Tab-separated table of C-alpha atoms in Angstrom:
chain	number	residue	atom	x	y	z
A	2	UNK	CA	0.000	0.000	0.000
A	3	UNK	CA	0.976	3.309	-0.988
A	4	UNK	CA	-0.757	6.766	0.873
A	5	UNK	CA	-0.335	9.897	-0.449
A	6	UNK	CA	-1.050	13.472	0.675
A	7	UNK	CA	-1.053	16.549	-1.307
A	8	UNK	CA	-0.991	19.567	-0.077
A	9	UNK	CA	-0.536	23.893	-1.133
A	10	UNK	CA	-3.565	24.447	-3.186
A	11	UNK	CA	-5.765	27.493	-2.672
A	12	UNK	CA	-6.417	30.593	-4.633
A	13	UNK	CA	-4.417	32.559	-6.589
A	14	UNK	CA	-4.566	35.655	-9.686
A	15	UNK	CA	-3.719	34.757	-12.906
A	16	UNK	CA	0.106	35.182	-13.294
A	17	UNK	CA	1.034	33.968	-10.427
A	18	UNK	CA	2.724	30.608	-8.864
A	19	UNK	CA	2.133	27.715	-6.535
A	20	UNK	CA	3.911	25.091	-5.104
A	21	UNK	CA	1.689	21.499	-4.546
A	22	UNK	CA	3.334	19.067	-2.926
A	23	UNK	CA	3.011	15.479	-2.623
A	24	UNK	CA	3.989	12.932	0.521
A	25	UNK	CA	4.139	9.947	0.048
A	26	UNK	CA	4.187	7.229	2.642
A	27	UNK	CA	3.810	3.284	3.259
A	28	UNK	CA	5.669	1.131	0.350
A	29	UNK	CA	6.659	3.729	-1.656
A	30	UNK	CA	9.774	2.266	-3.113
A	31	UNK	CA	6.651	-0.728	-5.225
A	32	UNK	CA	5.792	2.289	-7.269
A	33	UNK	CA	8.210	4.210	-9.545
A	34	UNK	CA	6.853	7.176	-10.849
A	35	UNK	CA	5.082	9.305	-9.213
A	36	UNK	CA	2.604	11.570	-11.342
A	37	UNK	CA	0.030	14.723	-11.578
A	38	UNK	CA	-3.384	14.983	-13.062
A	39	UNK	CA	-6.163	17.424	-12.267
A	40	UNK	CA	-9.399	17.718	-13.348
A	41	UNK	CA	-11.659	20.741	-14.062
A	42	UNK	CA	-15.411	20.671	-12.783
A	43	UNK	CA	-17.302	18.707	-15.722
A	44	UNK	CA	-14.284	17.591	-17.089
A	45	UNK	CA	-12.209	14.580	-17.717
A	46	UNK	CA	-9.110	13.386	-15.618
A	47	UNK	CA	-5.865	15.571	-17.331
A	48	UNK	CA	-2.377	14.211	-17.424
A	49	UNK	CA	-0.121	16.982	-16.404
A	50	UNK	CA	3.472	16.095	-14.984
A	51	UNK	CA	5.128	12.384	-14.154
A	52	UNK	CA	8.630	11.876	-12.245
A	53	UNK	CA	10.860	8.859	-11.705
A	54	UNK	CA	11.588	8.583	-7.928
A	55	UNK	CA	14.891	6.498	-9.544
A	56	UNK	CA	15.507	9.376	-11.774
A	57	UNK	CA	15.531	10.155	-15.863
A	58	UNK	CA	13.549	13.629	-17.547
A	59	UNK	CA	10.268	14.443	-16.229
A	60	UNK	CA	7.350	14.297	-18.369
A	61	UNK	CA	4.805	17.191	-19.167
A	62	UNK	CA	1.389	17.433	-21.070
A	63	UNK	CA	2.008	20.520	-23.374
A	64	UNK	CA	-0.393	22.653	-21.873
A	65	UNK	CA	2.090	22.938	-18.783
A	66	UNK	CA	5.415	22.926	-20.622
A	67	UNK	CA	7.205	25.754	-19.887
A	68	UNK	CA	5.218	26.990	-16.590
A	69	UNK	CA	5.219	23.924	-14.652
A	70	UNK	CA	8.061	21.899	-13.057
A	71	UNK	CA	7.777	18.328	-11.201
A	72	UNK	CA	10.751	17.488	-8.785
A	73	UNK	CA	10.910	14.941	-6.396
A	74	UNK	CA	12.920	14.876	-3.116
A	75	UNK	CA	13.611	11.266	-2.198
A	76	UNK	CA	14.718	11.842	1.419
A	77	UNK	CA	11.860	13.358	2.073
A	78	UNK	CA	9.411	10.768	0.114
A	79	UNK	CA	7.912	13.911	-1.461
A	80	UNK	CA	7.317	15.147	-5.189
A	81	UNK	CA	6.530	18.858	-5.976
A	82	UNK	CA	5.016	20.587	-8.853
A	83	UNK	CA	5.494	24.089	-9.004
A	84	UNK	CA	3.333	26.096	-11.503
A	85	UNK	CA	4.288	29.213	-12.611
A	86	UNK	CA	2.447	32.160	-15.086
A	87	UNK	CA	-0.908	30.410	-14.222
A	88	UNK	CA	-3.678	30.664	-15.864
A	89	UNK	CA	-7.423	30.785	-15.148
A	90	UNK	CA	-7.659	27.479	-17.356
A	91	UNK	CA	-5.384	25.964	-14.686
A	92	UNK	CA	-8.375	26.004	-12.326
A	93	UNK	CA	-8.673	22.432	-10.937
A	94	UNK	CA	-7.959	19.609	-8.317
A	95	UNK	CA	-4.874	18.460	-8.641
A	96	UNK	CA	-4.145	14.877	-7.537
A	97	UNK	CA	-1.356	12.683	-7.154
A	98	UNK	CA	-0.672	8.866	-8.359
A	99	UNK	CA	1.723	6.220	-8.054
A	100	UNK	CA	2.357	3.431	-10.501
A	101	UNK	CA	4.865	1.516	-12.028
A	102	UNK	CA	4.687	3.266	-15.549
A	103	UNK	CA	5.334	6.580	-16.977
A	104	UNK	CA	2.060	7.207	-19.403
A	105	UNK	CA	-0.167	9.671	-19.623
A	106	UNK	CA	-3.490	7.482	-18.735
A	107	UNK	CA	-4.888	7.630	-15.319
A	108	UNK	CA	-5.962	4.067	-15.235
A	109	UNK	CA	-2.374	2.884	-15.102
A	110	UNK	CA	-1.887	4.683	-11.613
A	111	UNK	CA	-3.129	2.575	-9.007
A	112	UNK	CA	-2.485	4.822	-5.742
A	113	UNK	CA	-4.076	8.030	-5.296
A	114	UNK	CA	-4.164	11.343	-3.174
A	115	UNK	CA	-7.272	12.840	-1.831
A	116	UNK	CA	-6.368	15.722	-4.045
A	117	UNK	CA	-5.857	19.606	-3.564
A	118	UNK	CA	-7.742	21.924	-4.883
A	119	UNK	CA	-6.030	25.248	-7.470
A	120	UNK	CA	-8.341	28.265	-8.468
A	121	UNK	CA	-6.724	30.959	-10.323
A	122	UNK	CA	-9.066	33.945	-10.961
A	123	UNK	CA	-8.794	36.376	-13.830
């Protein structure tokens, strides 16, 4: 079992930055990438940044390229994704997986976060 926690949503204007981070706890070292989607109200699940905890490049959707940056800090069991120049179309809850693959398709993460939520007003 893998539990994860994100955390540093709230509200922010459009141009600014956030930091969300993720900790991750139990049997953390099962799952090698570590990954973030959100999802907008009415909308579907959205791939937006994946990580190796063993290392190798990050992975972005291109709507995020650019502005947003996934790190991880292995010590500390925790991955960050810091999102710069935001934009009102960033508005969503952002959530946190685990699983063994780097894709881009939520079913192949198998651990989840509770999720945080981002609203950036225009």
């Amino acid at each position: 079992q893998v539990q994860l926690v994100e955390s540093g949503g709230g509200l922010v204007q459009a141009g600014g930055s956030l930091r969300l981070s993720c900790a991750a706890s139990g049997r953390t070292f099962s799952r090698d990438v570590m990954a973030w989607f959100r999802q907008a109200p009415g909308k579907e699940r959205d791939f937006v940044a994946a990580i190796r905890w063993s290392g190798g490049s990050p992975d972005y959707a291109d709507s995020v390229k650019d502005r947003f940056t996934i790190s991880r800090d292995n010590a500390k069991n925790t991955v960050y994704l810091q999102m710069n120049s935001l934009k009102p179309e960033d508005t969503a809850v952002y959530y946190c997986a685990a699983g063994y693959s780097m894709v881009k398709r939520g079913s192949w993460y198998d651990y989840w976060g509770q999720g945080t939520q981002v609203t950036v007003s225009s």
